[in-house]
Amino acid sequence: MSTTTRTAHHPERQARAGQPQRQSGAARTAHTRSAAGPSPRPRLKALLLDHRAGRRGLPLAVAAVVLVALAIAFPGAGSWPAALSVDLSGPLGRAGDWIIDNRDGHPVFLYFFGHVSNAVVVCVRAVYVVLLAAGWVGVTALAGLVALRLAGLRLAFTCVAAFAVCGLLGMWVPTMQTLALMVVAVAASVAVGGLLGLAAGLSPRAGRALRPVLDTMQVLPAFAYLLPMVLVFGIGVPAAVLATVVYAAPPMARLTALGLREADAGVLEASASLGATRRQRLLTARLPLARRQILLGVNQAIMMALSMAVIASVIGAGGLGDRVYQALASVDVGAALAAGIPIVLLAVVLDRTADAAGARLGAAPLPPHRQPLLRRVFEGWYGRLLTVLTAVAAAVAGRMAGTSLWPESWTVPIAEPVNRAVGWMTDHLYSGVPVIGGTADWAARFTGWVLDPLRSGLQATPWWLLLLVVGALGLLAGTWRTALTAVLALAAIGVLGVWEPSLDTLSQVLAAVAVTLVLGFAIGVGAARSGRAQRLLRPVLDVCQTMPQFVYLIPVVALFGVGRAPAAAAAVVYALPAVVRITADGLREVSPAALESARSLGATGSQQLRQVQLPLARPALLLAVNQAVVLVLAVVIIGGLVGGGALGYQVVLGLAQGDLATGLVAGAAIVCLGLMLDRITQPAKES
Amino acid sequence: MNVNRRGRRRLGAFAAVTALALLTGCGAADMTRQTSPYAAAEGAKTVTLSVQSWVGAQANTAVAAYLLEHELGYRVDTVQVDEVPAWDALSQGRVDAILEDWGHPEQEKRYVQDKKTITAGGELGVTGHIGWFVPTYFAEAHPDVTDWKNLDKYADVLRTAESGGKGQLLDGSPSYVTNDKALVKNLDLDFEVVFAGSEAAQITQIRQFAKERKPFLTYWYKPQWLFERVPMTEVKLPEYQEGCDAEPERVACAYPHTPLQKYLNTQFAETGGEAAEFLKRFRWSVEEQNEVALMIAEEKLPPEQAAKKWVERNRQVWEPWVR
């Protein structure tokens, strides 16, 4: 499912990496370099002098050597100076108290937030009541018919089967609750994101102003803004929907803006010459031309909203996420899985349908007589009408048969066998495995040999040296602006007064990213070379990526004990699929001509890989690094739930204790870490 | 050009009218009365109960929900929320009742005494106690470990990869009441508090330790079903005296024994009819709670089924509640 890779962070950038005709500057450099095949020394020289990064790298390397010497000469300057930090707990605590005390009476709440909240409740309720009234027969029929119209018979069957499984697992009502929440949240995200994207796409100035806002919205871990939402709206659906909109709107905005900006200049010229006004041009030419990107944006919004639906369960959003969360309280992986599977299924079905709809928009319509009969029946506006009518008929029939809720006898209990499997795994793998040792030993070694030295190393490094290193890395990755953003983000962490826990988190992120990249590149290379491996991997990756992260909570603790090691394990599981996909895609898109010529020169398989494929796929690999960093950071909070400590724990603590100061400061620090890491790992930009 | 300007003016007027309508036309929206959109979807009377993440609380809610549904004809929604946000939700009417509260003086003052949006619902009948525990097999082999003064001797045995050279004191979810960091510091112990971050993680870790009969020291609480599976012995801390935990930074005494309380949303308590009366009368013992909790946590029965079994076996206990 190529689209789930896009779920990942910057769809815009990813879309670019996926399309060879818009290859970035660095890719082109790499191409000419390896095609010329120079001997090592001129290549090094070329790298240092011609390459943008190389030219800067030399003085930076010298500076680094000098600075490290200085740092060793003046030890003991590890932590951030207290004089340079600001304590926000006072004002933030007062702000929290003010909100709670005034929530029932202040006009802002009575006349604004109250109405927003009511509107959300009314909308979700309306959708939910309709879904319940349609019954399982009606909902399944409607889903199947819509899939049939948009994507054909196969997907229609998948769709019907997916809904049937939701029922079979005994999750019909929670699935409908999640679906109702999703429908409203996605509609709102698409509306908000579409408007922002329209502004950014039509006016370059608005685009520039919006970019940092969108960046922040995306790097922001969802948990960090749950807390303010809860304070203002209270727990429950309104806060959940609004948090979802904040999370899901940016990709929609980005892709809409991208689509508008890239509209074919020729077509626009033509429509302008025909005397169309600005608005006419927008409605008749630019928007239709941007249709594919906009649809991709909708797809993205759906995927992001679905992943948020689970996180929002922490603040009482109900539905499937709540079932996962409640199951975990009684340490019941099986029940958590039973609620997790419908989420995966919803994601797969929605994603494939939106994908197919997007593909159909691009393709030329088949002449009617060559279309399959069913497709012809459901074509056009009367097809739409027919879809609705058929679904209503099915719903009425279902109700007359007296089965509006899924019959309870038709359920399959999977919890017990799953729990037995997990129990066996932890009994036999935790310790005492001959030769390689149990997972507990690995966890202890990983903690002792990797995490501890990394953490103490980072915490002992003088703060100014860290700032300089980050600045240097930023310069190597991009422009001085990239470097400045990265340095400011790191400095902000110090100013917020959470320097030590942030470095603790950073050490965990770096270690988890390293493991993710090693595994991800290895699997990605394998998948790129064998079509069968790829087909086998695809469903596994789908599941890893869409399964709510909470489900991993118990298995990782059962395998690795409480601490930072299970947190790293959960992060690796979550980030691995994106890395594998991007790597495999990147390697497969390497120009066949270059590979062919290498093969004709007698290069062996590994030579082809090392000297042609990997250098040519460099932009994709860089993107994979960036994605790994961002996704691993997204799991930091989950780490807080399994003993990872540091920032993740503080955010969880803030949420659990309603402590705005702790939670918000830690959340802000995660944002800064994310911004910094994102900037210094950004794939080389188009110059 | 002309068309364009007119269009813009029309848009502006529309926006102004909409804003005005929003500000004045619809009147005030009361943030204190907003129930879940899923409540009462098919015209039923609904009660929303908050469930906390520990199994004891799940047991209370499961039995209350079962009786409300089958004896009194209500529809019950449950929402899992942490304790402090649950108080907030209770005050706003998002949930109608909390059945097991371990003592939140700050929230009690704010909501029960000052704002009066929450009403006390009486005692649950269960007394809670937090403490430090070691597994009984370890306490039997080393009887002196049950006094805090001797804990330092065992710091070495209790060390893990996470505790960085010191002994590990395993703590639980950040939402639980804890003074452990202050205790370790003020009692000058050679221990590091490691937060498991969630009860689920802590239970999993304890069971893993117990399976291998490894020594461990953990923050834990009674009543708890896990004692039936992993017998644990409490470590004596300096005795609790009224007010010795008043200053969080300077605590150096054990945790108190707390009779657990129920709380209801004030409006629900007054107008909730049979349901509110039932929840006020709901009161059971530690053994009864544990019986249900064990079925949920050990036999992995869904809470409804565990509650059903218990209700069928204990008619004489719950009959006075529903009257």
CSV table of C-alpha atoms in Angstrom, one decimal, chain A residues 48 52 141 226 290 306 457 495:
chain,number,residue,atom,x,y,z
A,48,LEU,CA,34.7,18.3,-1.0
A,52,ARG,CA,27.6,22.2,-1.7
A,141,ALA,CA,-24.5,-2.6,1.9
A,226,LEU,CA,-4.8,16.8,24.1
A,290,ALA,CA,-5.5,19.9,-8.7
A,306,LEU,CA,-7.9,7.2,12.1
A,457,GLY,CA,27.5,11.3,26.8
A,495,VAL,CA,15.1,27.8,28.0
